[in-house]
Coordinates of C-alpha atoms in Angstrom, one line a residue:
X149 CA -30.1 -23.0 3.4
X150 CA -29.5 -18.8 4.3
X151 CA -27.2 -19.9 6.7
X152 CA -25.4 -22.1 4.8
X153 CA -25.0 -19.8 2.2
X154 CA -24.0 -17.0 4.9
X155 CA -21.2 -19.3 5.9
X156 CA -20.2 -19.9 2.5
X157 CA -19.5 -16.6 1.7
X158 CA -18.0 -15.9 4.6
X159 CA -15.1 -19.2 4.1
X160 CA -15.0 -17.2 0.8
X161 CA -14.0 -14.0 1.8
X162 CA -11.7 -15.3 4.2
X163 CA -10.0 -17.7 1.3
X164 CA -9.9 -14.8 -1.0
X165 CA -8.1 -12.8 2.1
X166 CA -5.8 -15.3 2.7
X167 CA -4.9 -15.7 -1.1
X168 CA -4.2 -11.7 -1.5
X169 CA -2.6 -11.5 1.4
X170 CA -0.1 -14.2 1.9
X171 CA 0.6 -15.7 -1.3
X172 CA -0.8 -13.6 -4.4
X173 CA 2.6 -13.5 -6.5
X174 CA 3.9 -16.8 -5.0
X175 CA 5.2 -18.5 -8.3
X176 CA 3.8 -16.7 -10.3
X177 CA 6.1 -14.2 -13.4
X178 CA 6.3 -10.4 -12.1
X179 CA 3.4 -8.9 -12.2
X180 CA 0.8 -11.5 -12.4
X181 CA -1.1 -12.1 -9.1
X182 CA -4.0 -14.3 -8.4
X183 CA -6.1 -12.0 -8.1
X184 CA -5.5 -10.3 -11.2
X185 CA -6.4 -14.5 -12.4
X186 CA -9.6 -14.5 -10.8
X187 CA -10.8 -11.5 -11.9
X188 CA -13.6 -13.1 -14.3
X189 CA -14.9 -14.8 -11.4
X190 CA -14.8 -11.6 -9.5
X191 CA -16.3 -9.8 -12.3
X192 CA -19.5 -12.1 -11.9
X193 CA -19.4 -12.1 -8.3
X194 CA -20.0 -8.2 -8.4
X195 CA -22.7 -8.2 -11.2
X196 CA -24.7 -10.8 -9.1
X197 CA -24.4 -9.3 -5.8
X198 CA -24.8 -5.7 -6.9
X199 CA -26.6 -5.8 -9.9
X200 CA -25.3 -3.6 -12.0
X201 CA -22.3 -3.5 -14.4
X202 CA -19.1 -2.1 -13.3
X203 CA -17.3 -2.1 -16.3
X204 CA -18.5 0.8 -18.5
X205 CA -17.8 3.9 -16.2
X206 CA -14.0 2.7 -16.2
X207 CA -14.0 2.0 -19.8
X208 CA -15.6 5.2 -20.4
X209 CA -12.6 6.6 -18.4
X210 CA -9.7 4.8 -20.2
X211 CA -11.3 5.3 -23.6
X212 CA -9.7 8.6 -24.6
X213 CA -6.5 7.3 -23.3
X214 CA -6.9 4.4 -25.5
X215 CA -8.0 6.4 -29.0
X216 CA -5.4 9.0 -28.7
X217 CA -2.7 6.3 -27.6
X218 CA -3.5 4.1 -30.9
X219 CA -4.4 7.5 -33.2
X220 CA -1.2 9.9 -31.9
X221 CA 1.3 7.8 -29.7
X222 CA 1.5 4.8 -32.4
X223 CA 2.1 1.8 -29.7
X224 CA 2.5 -1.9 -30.2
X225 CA -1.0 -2.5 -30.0
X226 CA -0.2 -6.0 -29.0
X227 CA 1.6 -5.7 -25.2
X228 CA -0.6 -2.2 -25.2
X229 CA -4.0 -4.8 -25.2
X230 CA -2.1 -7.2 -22.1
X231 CA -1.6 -4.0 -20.4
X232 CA -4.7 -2.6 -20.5
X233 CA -6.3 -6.1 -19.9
X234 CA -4.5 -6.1 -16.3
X235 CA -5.2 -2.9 -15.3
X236 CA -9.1 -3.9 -15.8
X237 CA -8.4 -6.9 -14.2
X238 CA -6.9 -5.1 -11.0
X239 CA -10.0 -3.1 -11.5
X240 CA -12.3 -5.7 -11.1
X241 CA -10.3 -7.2 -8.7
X242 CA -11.1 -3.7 -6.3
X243 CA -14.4 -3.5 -7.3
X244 CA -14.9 -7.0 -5.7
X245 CA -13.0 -6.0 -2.5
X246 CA -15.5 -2.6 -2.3
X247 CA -18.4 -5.2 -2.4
X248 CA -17.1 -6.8 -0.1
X249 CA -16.9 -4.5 2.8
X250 CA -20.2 -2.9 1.0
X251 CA -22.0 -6.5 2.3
X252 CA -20.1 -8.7 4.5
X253 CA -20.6 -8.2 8.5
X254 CA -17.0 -10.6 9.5
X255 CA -14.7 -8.2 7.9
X256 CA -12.8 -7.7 11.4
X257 CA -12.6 -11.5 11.9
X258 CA -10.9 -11.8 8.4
X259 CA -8.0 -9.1 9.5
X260 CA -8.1 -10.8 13.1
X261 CA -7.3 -14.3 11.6
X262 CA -4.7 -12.7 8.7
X263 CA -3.1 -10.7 11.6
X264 CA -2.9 -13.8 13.6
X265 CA -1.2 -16.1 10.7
X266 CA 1.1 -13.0 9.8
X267 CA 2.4 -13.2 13.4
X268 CA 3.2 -16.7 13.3
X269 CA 4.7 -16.8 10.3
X270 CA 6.7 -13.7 11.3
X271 CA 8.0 -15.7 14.3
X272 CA 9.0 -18.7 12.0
X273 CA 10.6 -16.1 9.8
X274 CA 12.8 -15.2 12.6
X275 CA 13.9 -18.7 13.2
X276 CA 14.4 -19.3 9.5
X277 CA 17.0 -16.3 9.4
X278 CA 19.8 -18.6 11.2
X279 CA 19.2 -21.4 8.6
X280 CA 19.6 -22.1 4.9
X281 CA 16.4 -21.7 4.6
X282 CA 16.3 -17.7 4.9
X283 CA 15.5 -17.3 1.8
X284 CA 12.1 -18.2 2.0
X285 CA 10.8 -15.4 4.2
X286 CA 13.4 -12.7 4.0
X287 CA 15.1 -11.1 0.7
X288 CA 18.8 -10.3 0.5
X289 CA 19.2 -6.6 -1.1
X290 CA 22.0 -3.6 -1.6
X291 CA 19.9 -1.9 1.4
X292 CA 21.5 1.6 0.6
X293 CA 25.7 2.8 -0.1
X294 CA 28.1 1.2 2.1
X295 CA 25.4 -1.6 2.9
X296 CA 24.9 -4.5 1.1
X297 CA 23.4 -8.4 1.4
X298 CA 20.8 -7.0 3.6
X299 CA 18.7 -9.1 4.7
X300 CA 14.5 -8.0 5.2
X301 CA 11.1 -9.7 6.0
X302 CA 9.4 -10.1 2.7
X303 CA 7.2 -13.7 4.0
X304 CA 6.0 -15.0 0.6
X305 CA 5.4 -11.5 -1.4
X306 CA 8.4 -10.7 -4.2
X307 CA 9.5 -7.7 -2.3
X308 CA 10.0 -6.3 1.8
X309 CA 8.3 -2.4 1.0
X310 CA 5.6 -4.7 -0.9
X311 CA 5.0 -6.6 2.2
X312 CA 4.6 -3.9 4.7
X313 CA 2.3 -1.9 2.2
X314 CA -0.3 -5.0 2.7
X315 CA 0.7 -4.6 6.4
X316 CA -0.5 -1.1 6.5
X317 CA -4.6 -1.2 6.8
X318 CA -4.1 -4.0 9.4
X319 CA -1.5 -2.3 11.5
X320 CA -3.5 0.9 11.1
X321 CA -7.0 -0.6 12.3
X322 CA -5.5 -2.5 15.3
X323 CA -3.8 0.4 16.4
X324 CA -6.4 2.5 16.3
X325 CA -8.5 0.5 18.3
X326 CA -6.0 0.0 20.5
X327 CA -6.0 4.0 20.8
X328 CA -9.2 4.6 21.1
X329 CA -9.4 1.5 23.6
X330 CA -11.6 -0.7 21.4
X331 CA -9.5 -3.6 21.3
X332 CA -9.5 -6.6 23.8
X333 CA -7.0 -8.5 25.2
X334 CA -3.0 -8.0 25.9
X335 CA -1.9 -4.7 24.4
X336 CA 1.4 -5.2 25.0
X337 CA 0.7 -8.3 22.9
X338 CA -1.2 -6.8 20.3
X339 CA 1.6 -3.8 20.0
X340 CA 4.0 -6.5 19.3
X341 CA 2.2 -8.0 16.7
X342 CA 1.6 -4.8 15.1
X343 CA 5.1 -3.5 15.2
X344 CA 7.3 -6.7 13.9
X345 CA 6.7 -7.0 10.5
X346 CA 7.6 -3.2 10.2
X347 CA 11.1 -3.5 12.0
X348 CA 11.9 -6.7 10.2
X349 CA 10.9 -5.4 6.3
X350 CA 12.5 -2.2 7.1
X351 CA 10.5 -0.7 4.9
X352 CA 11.4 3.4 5.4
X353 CA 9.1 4.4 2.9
X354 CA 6.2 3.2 4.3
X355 CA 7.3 3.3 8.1
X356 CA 8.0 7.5 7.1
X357 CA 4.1 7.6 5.3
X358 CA 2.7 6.0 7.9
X359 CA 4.1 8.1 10.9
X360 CA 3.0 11.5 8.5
X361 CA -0.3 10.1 7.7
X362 CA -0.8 9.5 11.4
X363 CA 0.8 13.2 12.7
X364 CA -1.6 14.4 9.9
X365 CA -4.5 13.1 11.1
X366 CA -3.6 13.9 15.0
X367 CA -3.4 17.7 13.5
X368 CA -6.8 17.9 11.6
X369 CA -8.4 16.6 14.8
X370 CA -6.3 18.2 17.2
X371 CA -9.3 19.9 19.2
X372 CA -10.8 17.1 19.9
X373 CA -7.8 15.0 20.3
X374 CA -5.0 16.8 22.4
X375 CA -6.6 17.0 25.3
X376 CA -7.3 13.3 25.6
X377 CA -5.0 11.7 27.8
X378 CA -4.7 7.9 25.9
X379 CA -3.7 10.1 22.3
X380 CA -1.6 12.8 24.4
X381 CA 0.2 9.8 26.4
X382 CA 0.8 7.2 23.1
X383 CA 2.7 10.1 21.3
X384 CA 4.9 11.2 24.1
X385 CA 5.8 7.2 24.7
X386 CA 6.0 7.0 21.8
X387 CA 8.2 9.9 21.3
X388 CA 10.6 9.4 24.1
X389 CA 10.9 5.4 23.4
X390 CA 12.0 6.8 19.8
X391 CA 14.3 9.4 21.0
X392 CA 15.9 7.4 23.6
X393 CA 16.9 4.3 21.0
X394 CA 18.2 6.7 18.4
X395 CA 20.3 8.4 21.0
X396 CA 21.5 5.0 22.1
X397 CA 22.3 3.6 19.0
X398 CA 24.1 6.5 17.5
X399 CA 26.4 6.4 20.5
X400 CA 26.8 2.7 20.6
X401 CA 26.1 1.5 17.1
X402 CA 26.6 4.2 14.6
X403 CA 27.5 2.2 12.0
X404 CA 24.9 -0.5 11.9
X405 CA 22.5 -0.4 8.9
X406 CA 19.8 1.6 10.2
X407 CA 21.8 4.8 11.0
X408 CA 23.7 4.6 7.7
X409 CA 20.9 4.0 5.3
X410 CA 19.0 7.5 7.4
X411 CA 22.5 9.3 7.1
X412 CA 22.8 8.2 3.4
X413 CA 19.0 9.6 2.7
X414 CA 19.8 12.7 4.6
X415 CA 22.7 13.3 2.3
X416 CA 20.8 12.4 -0.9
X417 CA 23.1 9.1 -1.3
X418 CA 20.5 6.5 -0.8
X419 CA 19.7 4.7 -4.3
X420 CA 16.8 3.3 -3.4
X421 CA 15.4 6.5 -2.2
X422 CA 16.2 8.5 -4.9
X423 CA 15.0 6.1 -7.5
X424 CA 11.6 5.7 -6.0
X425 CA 11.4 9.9 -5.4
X426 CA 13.2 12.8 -7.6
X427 CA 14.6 10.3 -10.5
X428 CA 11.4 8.2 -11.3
X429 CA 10.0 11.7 -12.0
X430 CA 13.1 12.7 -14.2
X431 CA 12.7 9.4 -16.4
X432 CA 8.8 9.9 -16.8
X433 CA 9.2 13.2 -18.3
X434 CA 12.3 12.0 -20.2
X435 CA 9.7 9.3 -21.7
X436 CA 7.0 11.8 -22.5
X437 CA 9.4 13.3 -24.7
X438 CA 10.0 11.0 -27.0
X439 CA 5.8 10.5 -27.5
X440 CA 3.8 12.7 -26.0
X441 CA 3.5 15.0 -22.9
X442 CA -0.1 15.0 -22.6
X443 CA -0.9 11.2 -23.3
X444 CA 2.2 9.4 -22.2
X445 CA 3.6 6.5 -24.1
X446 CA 0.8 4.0 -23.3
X447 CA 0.7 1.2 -20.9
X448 CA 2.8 -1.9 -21.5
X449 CA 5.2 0.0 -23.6
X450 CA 8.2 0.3 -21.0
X451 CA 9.7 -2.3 -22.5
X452 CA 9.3 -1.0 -25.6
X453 CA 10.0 3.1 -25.6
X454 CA 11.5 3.4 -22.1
X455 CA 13.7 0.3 -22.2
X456 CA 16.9 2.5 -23.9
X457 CA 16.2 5.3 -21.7
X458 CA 16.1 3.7 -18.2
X459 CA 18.8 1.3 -18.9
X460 CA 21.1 3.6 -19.7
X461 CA 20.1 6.1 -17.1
X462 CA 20.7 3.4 -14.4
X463 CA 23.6 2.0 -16.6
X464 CA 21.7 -1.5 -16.5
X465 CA 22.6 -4.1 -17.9
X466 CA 20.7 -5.4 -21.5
X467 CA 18.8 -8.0 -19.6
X468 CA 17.5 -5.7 -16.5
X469 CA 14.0 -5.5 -16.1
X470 CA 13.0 -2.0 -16.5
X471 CA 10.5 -0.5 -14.4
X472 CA 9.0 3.3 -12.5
X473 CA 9.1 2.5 -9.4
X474 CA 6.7 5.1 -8.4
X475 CA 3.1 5.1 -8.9
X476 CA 2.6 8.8 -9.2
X477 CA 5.6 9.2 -12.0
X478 CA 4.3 5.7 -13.7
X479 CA 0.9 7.5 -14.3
X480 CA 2.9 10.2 -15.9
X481 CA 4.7 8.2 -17.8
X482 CA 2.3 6.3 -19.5
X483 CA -1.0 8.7 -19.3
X484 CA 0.9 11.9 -19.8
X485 CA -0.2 15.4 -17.8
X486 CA -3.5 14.2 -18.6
X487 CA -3.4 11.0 -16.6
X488 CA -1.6 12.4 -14.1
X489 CA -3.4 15.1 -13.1
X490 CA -6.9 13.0 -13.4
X491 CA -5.5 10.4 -10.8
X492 CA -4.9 13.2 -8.3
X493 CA -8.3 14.9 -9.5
X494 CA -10.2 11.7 -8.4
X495 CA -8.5 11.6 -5.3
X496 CA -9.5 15.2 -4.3
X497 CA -13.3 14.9 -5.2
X498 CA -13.8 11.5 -3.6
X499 CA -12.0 12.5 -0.7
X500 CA -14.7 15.4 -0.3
X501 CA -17.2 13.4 -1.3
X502 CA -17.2 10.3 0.9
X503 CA -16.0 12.9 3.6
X504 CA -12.9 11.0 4.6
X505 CA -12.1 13.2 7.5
X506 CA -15.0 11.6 9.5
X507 CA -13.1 8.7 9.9
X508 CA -10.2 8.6 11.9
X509 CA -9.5 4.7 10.1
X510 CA -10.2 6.1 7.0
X511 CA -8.3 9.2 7.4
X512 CA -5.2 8.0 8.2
X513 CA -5.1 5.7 5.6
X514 CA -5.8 8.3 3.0
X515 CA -2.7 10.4 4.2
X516 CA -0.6 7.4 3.8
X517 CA -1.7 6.5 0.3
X518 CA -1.8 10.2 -0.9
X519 CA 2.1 10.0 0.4
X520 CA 2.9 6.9 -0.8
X521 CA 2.1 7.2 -4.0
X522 CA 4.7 9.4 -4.9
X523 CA 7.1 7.5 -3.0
X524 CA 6.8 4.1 -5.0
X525 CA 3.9 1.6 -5.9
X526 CA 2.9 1.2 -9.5
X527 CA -0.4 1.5 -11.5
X528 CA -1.5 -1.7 -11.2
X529 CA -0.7 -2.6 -7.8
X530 CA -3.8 -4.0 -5.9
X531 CA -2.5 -3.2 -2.6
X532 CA -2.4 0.5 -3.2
X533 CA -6.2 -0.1 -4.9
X534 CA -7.0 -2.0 -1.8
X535 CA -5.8 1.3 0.8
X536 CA -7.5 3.7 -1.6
X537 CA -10.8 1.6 -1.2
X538 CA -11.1 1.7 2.8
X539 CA -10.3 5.2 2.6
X540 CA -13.3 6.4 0.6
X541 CA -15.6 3.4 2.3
X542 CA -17.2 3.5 5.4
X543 CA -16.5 0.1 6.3
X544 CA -15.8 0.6 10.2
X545 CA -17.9 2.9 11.3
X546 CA -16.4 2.3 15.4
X547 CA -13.4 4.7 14.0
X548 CA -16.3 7.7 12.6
X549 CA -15.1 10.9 14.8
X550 CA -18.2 10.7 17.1
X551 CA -18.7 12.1 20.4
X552 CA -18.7 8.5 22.0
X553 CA -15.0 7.8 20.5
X554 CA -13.7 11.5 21.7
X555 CA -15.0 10.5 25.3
X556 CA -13.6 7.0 25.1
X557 CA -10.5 8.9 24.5
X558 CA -10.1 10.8 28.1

């Protein structure tokens, strides 16, 4: 009966994985998830298995948000109550992910078996781009000035930067391991699988994060990691592969989409760039002054107070979905300085706390994040929760910064 019940949960986990992974948002309105839909059943998951309510520290957290929202900001209580339900619900939602690397021992089959779908349906992906039926996998978009109808890997999430943010913690644990010389099998194969869906979502955001977050780590443990030969050797192939591409296709193909969109962000031209960076930041303050620069405008009230503003910033049209597409000014936006400065204050204690820098996994992951989140996400986006979550857990303890990894390294 133990066993049956260990397997169980195990099929469970795996489901759940499968569900966030692949299809979460598939046809589903914008911003609705499955996740966010099963978060009463995760809610009773985590009581049961940990004992202990997980609710009232977070309310405890959002409840001065919430009084001086209603008391001083005046919002429509109505789509201020749907908001606030989600964001618990994304809570939740993490709260059951951190259980589950708390207590299940096959989390490294789980991202074996996503990484292995992901791959095949990358490979189908690539088939479907000479047919009709593109549109399933890959998403057409006005890639930057001068390129448009370009089309990126998005496989069954809404957007292609979306995608490769839930690629991130997988490609950053296999490569690791392939670093440190932990994984079995074909590198060459593995390298492959890891590096696709970032060359096919073009995602530059996250592709630029990632390489920091990783040059980051390298320099924090750069006495114990620059004299190893497999580190020393991976950047400089790395490096001259790079170097030698770029070379070749600014000689040969300088005008092909890649080269423009870097020469159009070098230059300060690329929209999509700018609206994720520098001009999500100029609306957020431009909303806190029309309520209030120390407790935003409230959650759910885009729509509401920063409809006017961001429509006619961007010179949308009256039906345009409005949105901040930048997690770090969204948190501005609607929680004020206060927010704002909280979010980053919890990042700094726990990263001290759970001593992330003892884990090279964890590590890099937190550099990303940290990075990312000022280069788009939003509030209530569980794949950011998801990254912040394995970088203040010690879930893979084969990546701590032992003296059996920095000899594995030689």
């Amino acid at each position: 009966m133990q066993w049956n019940r260990y397997l169980l949960a195990r099929q469970a986990g795996l489901l759940v994985g499968l569900i966030y992974f692949f299809i979460n948002t598939v046809g589903l309105p914008l911003g609705l998830t499955y996740t966010t839909l099963l978060a009463p059943l995760f809610y009773i998951w985590v009581i049961l298995k940990r004992k202990t309510d997980i609710l009232l520290p977070f309310m405890g957290l959002l409840l001065p948000f919430i009084v001086a929202h209603i008391l001083l900001v005046d919002v429509e209580i109505q789509k201020y109550a749907i908001a606030i339900f989600n964001i618990l619900a994304v809570y939740i939602f993490g709260q059951a992910f951190y259980t589950w690397l708390r207590f299940d021992a096959g989390k490294e089959q789980v991202f074996r078996k996503v990484l292995l779908i992901n791959t095949v349906l990358c490979l189908i992906a690539i088939v479907s781009y000479f047919t009709p039926l593109s549109y399933i996998f890959w998403i057409q978009q006005n890639l930057t000035d001068k390129v448009d109808q370009f089309l990126r890997l998005k496989l069954f999430t809404y957007e292609a930067s979306y995608y490769a943010m839930l690629f991130t913690p997988l490609f950053s644990f296999y490569f690791l391991r392939y670093v440190l010389r932990l994984n079995r099998g074909n590198s060459a194969v593995l390298l492959f699988m890891l590096f696709m869906p970032f060359v096919l979502s073009f995602s530059i955001g996250v592709i630029l994060c990632l390489v920091a977050g990783g040059l980051f780590t390298f320099l924090v443990h750069f006495r114990s990691l620059h004299s190893k030969r497999r580190v020393v050797n991976g950047f400089v192939t790395f490096g001259f592969v790079t170097v030698t591409l770029f070379v070749l296709g600014f000689i040969f193909f300088r005008n092909n989409p890649v080269f423009l969109r870097l020469e159009n962000i070098f230059l300060g031209k690329d929209t999509s760039t700018m609206g994720r960076t520098e001009e999500a930041f100029i609306l957020a303050k431009k909303l806190l002054e029309e309520k209030s620069w120390y407790w935003g405008i409230g959650p759910g009230q885009l729509s509401l107070t920063g409809a006017d503003i961001i429509r006619s910033y961007y010179l949308y049209s009256f039906h345009t979905p409005v949105a901040i597409p930048n997690a770090a000014a969204e948190t501005l936006a609607l929680f004020g300085w206060i927010g704002f400065i909280v979010r980053l204050l919890v990042q700094v204690v726990l990263f001290f706390v759970t001593k992330v820098w003892t884990n090279y996994y964890r590590l890099l992951l937190f550099f990303f994040i940290f990075l990312y989140q000022f280069m788009g996400s939003y509030i209530t986006n569980a794949a950011e929760y998801v990254i912040w979550i394995l970088a203040f857990t010690n879930a893979f303890p084969e990546f701590n910064v032992t003296r059996k990894n920095k000899e594995v390294l030689k």
